[in-house]
PDB file of C-alpha atoms in Angstrom:
ATOM      1  CA  UNK A1318      99.520 106.318 121.613  1.00 91.00           C
ATOM      2  CA  UNK A1319     102.619 108.569 121.326  1.00 90.00           C
ATOM      3  CA  UNK A1320     103.507 107.604 124.889  1.00 92.00           C
ATOM      4  CA  UNK A1321     103.315 103.905 123.989  1.00 93.00           C
ATOM      5  CA  UNK A1322     105.552 104.462 120.958  1.00 95.00           C
ATOM      6  CA  UNK A1323     108.086 106.279 123.163  1.00 94.00           C
ATOM      7  CA  UNK A1324     107.982 103.438 125.687  1.00 95.00           C
ATOM      8  CA  UNK A1325     108.650 100.841 123.002  1.00 96.00           C
ATOM      9  CA  UNK A1326     111.395 103.003 121.478  1.00 96.00           C
ATOM     10  CA  UNK A1327     113.188 103.236 124.826  1.00 96.00           C
ATOM     11  CA  UNK A1328     113.169  99.492 125.500  1.00 95.00           C
ATOM     12  CA  UNK A1329     115.849  98.552 122.943  1.00 97.00           C
ATOM     13  CA  UNK A1330     118.833 100.356 121.376  1.00 98.00           C
ATOM     14  CA  UNK A1331     117.191 100.211 117.928  1.00 98.00           C
ATOM     15  CA  UNK A1332     113.466 100.025 117.258  1.00 98.00           C
ATOM     16  CA  UNK A1333     111.914  99.931 113.804  1.00 98.00           C
ATOM     17  CA  UNK A1334     108.255 100.455 112.954  1.00 98.00           C
ATOM     18  CA  UNK A1335     107.746  98.797 109.616  1.00 97.00           C
ATOM     19  CA  UNK A1336     105.318  97.038 107.302  1.00 97.00           C
ATOM     20  CA  UNK A1337     105.898  93.528 106.042  1.00 96.00           C
ATOM     21  CA  UNK A1338     104.995  94.576 102.481  1.00 96.00           C
ATOM     22  CA  UNK A1339     107.406  97.546 102.320  1.00 96.00           C
ATOM     23  CA  UNK A1340     110.583  96.818 100.363  1.00 97.00           C
ATOM     24  CA  UNK A1341     112.271  99.955 101.714  1.00 97.00           C
ATOM     25  CA  UNK A1342     111.589  98.795 105.274  1.00 97.00           C
ATOM     26  CA  UNK A1343     113.106  95.438 104.375  1.00 97.00           C
ATOM     27  CA  UNK A1344     116.213  97.163 102.990  1.00 97.00           C
ATOM     28  CA  UNK A1345     116.730  99.247 106.136  1.00 98.00           C
ATOM     29  CA  UNK A1346     116.225  96.208 108.400  1.00 97.00           C
ATOM     30  CA  UNK A1347     118.771  94.307 106.282  1.00 97.00           C
ATOM     31  CA  UNK A1348     121.285  97.168 106.397  1.00 97.00           C
ATOM     32  CA  UNK A1349     121.087  97.401 110.178  1.00 97.00           C
ATOM     33  CA  UNK A1350     121.209  93.621 110.583  1.00 96.00           C
ATOM     34  CA  UNK A1351     124.318  93.503 108.385  1.00 96.00           C
ATOM     35  CA  UNK A1352     125.989  95.822 110.920  1.00 96.00           C
ATOM     36  CA  UNK A1353     125.108  93.356 113.682  1.00 96.00           C
ATOM     37  CA  UNK A1354     122.133  95.271 115.055  1.00 98.00           C
ATOM     38  CA  UNK A1355     119.317  93.208 116.534  1.00 97.00           C
ATOM     39  CA  UNK A1356     116.436  95.695 116.395  1.00 97.00           C
ATOM     40  CA  UNK A1357     113.002  95.369 117.882  1.00 97.00           C
ATOM     41  CA  UNK A1358     110.671  95.414 114.875  1.00 98.00           C
ATOM     42  CA  UNK A1359     106.996  96.299 115.069  1.00 97.00           C
ATOM     43  CA  UNK A1360     105.177  95.368 111.871  1.00 98.00           C
ATOM     44  CA  UNK A1361     102.297  97.846 111.676  1.00 97.00           C
ATOM     45  CA  UNK A1362     100.324  95.766 109.200  1.00 97.00           C
ATOM     46  CA  UNK A1363     100.313  92.845 111.653  1.00 97.00           C
ATOM     47  CA  UNK A1364      99.370  94.743 114.823  1.00 96.00           C
ATOM     48  CA  UNK A1365      95.725  95.196 115.758  1.00 96.00           C
ATOM     49  CA  UNK A1366      96.348  98.877 116.529  1.00 95.00           C
ATOM     50  CA  UNK A1367      98.884  99.361 113.745  1.00 95.00           C
ATOM     51  CA  UNK A1368      96.923 102.183 112.120  1.00 95.00           C
ATOM     52  CA  UNK A1369      96.814 104.121 115.405  1.00 96.00           C
ATOM     53  CA  UNK A1370     100.553 103.595 115.874  1.00 96.00           C
ATOM     54  CA  UNK A1371     101.179 104.839 112.334  1.00 95.00           C
ATOM     55  CA  UNK A1372      99.143 107.983 113.081  1.00 96.00           C
ATOM     56  CA  UNK A1373     101.149 108.522 116.283  1.00 96.00           C
ATOM     57  CA  UNK A1374     104.385 108.202 114.326  1.00 96.00           C
ATOM     58  CA  UNK A1375     103.112 110.878 111.914  1.00 94.00           C
ATOM     59  CA  UNK A1376     102.395 113.192 114.839  1.00 94.00           C
ATOM     60  CA  UNK A1377     105.939 112.540 116.085  1.00 92.00           C
ATOM     61  CA  UNK A1378     107.315 113.601 112.704  1.00 91.00           C
ATOM     62  CA  UNK A1379     107.810 110.395 110.735  1.00 90.00           C
ATOM     63  CA  UNK A1380     105.325 110.308 107.876  1.00 87.00           C
ATOM     64  CA  UNK A1381     106.335 106.985 106.335  1.00 88.00           C
ATOM     65  CA  UNK A1382     107.735 103.604 107.234  1.00 95.00           C
ATOM     66  CA  UNK A1383     110.223 102.563 108.233  1.00 97.00           C
ATOM     67  CA  UNK A1384     110.347 104.737 111.323  1.00 97.00           C
ATOM     68  CA  UNK A1385     113.671 104.133 113.043  1.00 98.00           C
ATOM     69  CA  UNK A1386     114.501 104.971 116.643  1.00 98.00           C
ATOM     70  CA  UNK A1387     118.094 104.772 117.839  1.00 98.00           C
ATOM     71  CA  UNK A1388     118.855 105.213 121.507  1.00 97.00           C
ATOM     72  CA  UNK A1389     115.217 106.022 122.166  1.00 96.00           C
ATOM     73  CA  UNK A1390     115.224 108.969 119.747  1.00 96.00           C
ATOM     74  CA  UNK A1391     113.385 109.143 116.444  1.00 96.00           C
ATOM     75  CA  UNK A1392     116.010 109.251 113.702  1.00 97.00           C
ATOM     76  CA  UNK A1393     113.495 109.154 110.881  1.00 96.00           C
ATOM     77  CA  UNK A1394     112.862 107.039 107.843  1.00 95.00           C
ATOM     78  CA  UNK A1395     114.950 105.467 105.123  1.00 96.00           C
ATOM     79  CA  UNK A1396     116.255 108.771 103.760  1.00 96.00           C
ATOM     80  CA  UNK A1397     117.632 109.792 107.152  1.00 96.00           C
ATOM     81  CA  UNK A1398     119.171 106.360 107.788  1.00 97.00           C
ATOM     82  CA  UNK A1399     120.835 106.331 104.358  1.00 97.00           C
ATOM     83  CA  UNK A1400     122.066 109.904 104.820  1.00 98.00           C
ATOM     84  CA  UNK A1401     123.669 108.930 108.137  1.00 98.00           C
ATOM     85  CA  UNK A1402     125.169 105.831 106.543  1.00 98.00           C
ATOM     86  CA  UNK A1403     126.613 107.715 103.569  1.00 97.00           C
ATOM     87  CA  UNK A1404     128.193 110.416 105.732  1.00 98.00           C
ATOM     88  CA  UNK A1405     129.600 107.719 108.043  1.00 97.00           C
ATOM     89  CA  UNK A1406     127.582 108.819 111.080  1.00 98.00           C
ATOM     90  CA  UNK A1407     125.343 105.769 111.409  1.00 98.00           C
ATOM     91  CA  UNK A1408     127.842 103.319 112.907  1.00 97.00           C
ATOM     92  CA  UNK A1409     129.067 105.787 115.564  1.00 97.00           C
ATOM     93  CA  UNK A1410     125.425 106.510 116.464  1.00 97.00           C
ATOM     94  CA  UNK A1411     124.731 102.782 116.775  1.00 98.00           C
ATOM     95  CA  UNK A1412     127.808 102.368 118.966  1.00 97.00           C
ATOM     96  CA  UNK A1413     126.735 105.222 121.266  1.00 97.00           C
ATOM     97  CA  UNK A1414     123.315 103.588 121.635  1.00 97.00           C
ATOM     98  CA  UNK A1415     125.076 100.272 122.424  1.00 97.00           C
ATOM     99  CA  UNK A1416     123.354  98.601 119.484  1.00 97.00           C
ATOM    100  CA  UNK A1417     126.744  97.373 118.249  1.00 96.00           C
ATOM    101  CA  UNK A1418     130.089  97.041 119.966  1.00 85.00           C
ATOM    102  CA  UNK A1419     132.653  96.755 117.190  1.00 73.00           C
TER     103      UNK A1419
END
């Protein structure tokens, strides 16, 4: 399943593994959307193999949702995204991944 996660993560500049019931996931999706990012979002609670994907994400190092990939690389969860945002590294990272252009 880790290979499938990596394949999905490489298909778009930003990929988020989330749950529809998670308010933190919603906040991170909103933050990225406000920057103009159009992420691929996989809602684990709506996928038939969502539990297996969640276990694969844990093995890759992300123990909670949201799990955010930028440029095909696992960035982490909400704490990592907010840390990047607060130290002004998130937008340059999104630009390098061609997730935003301005």
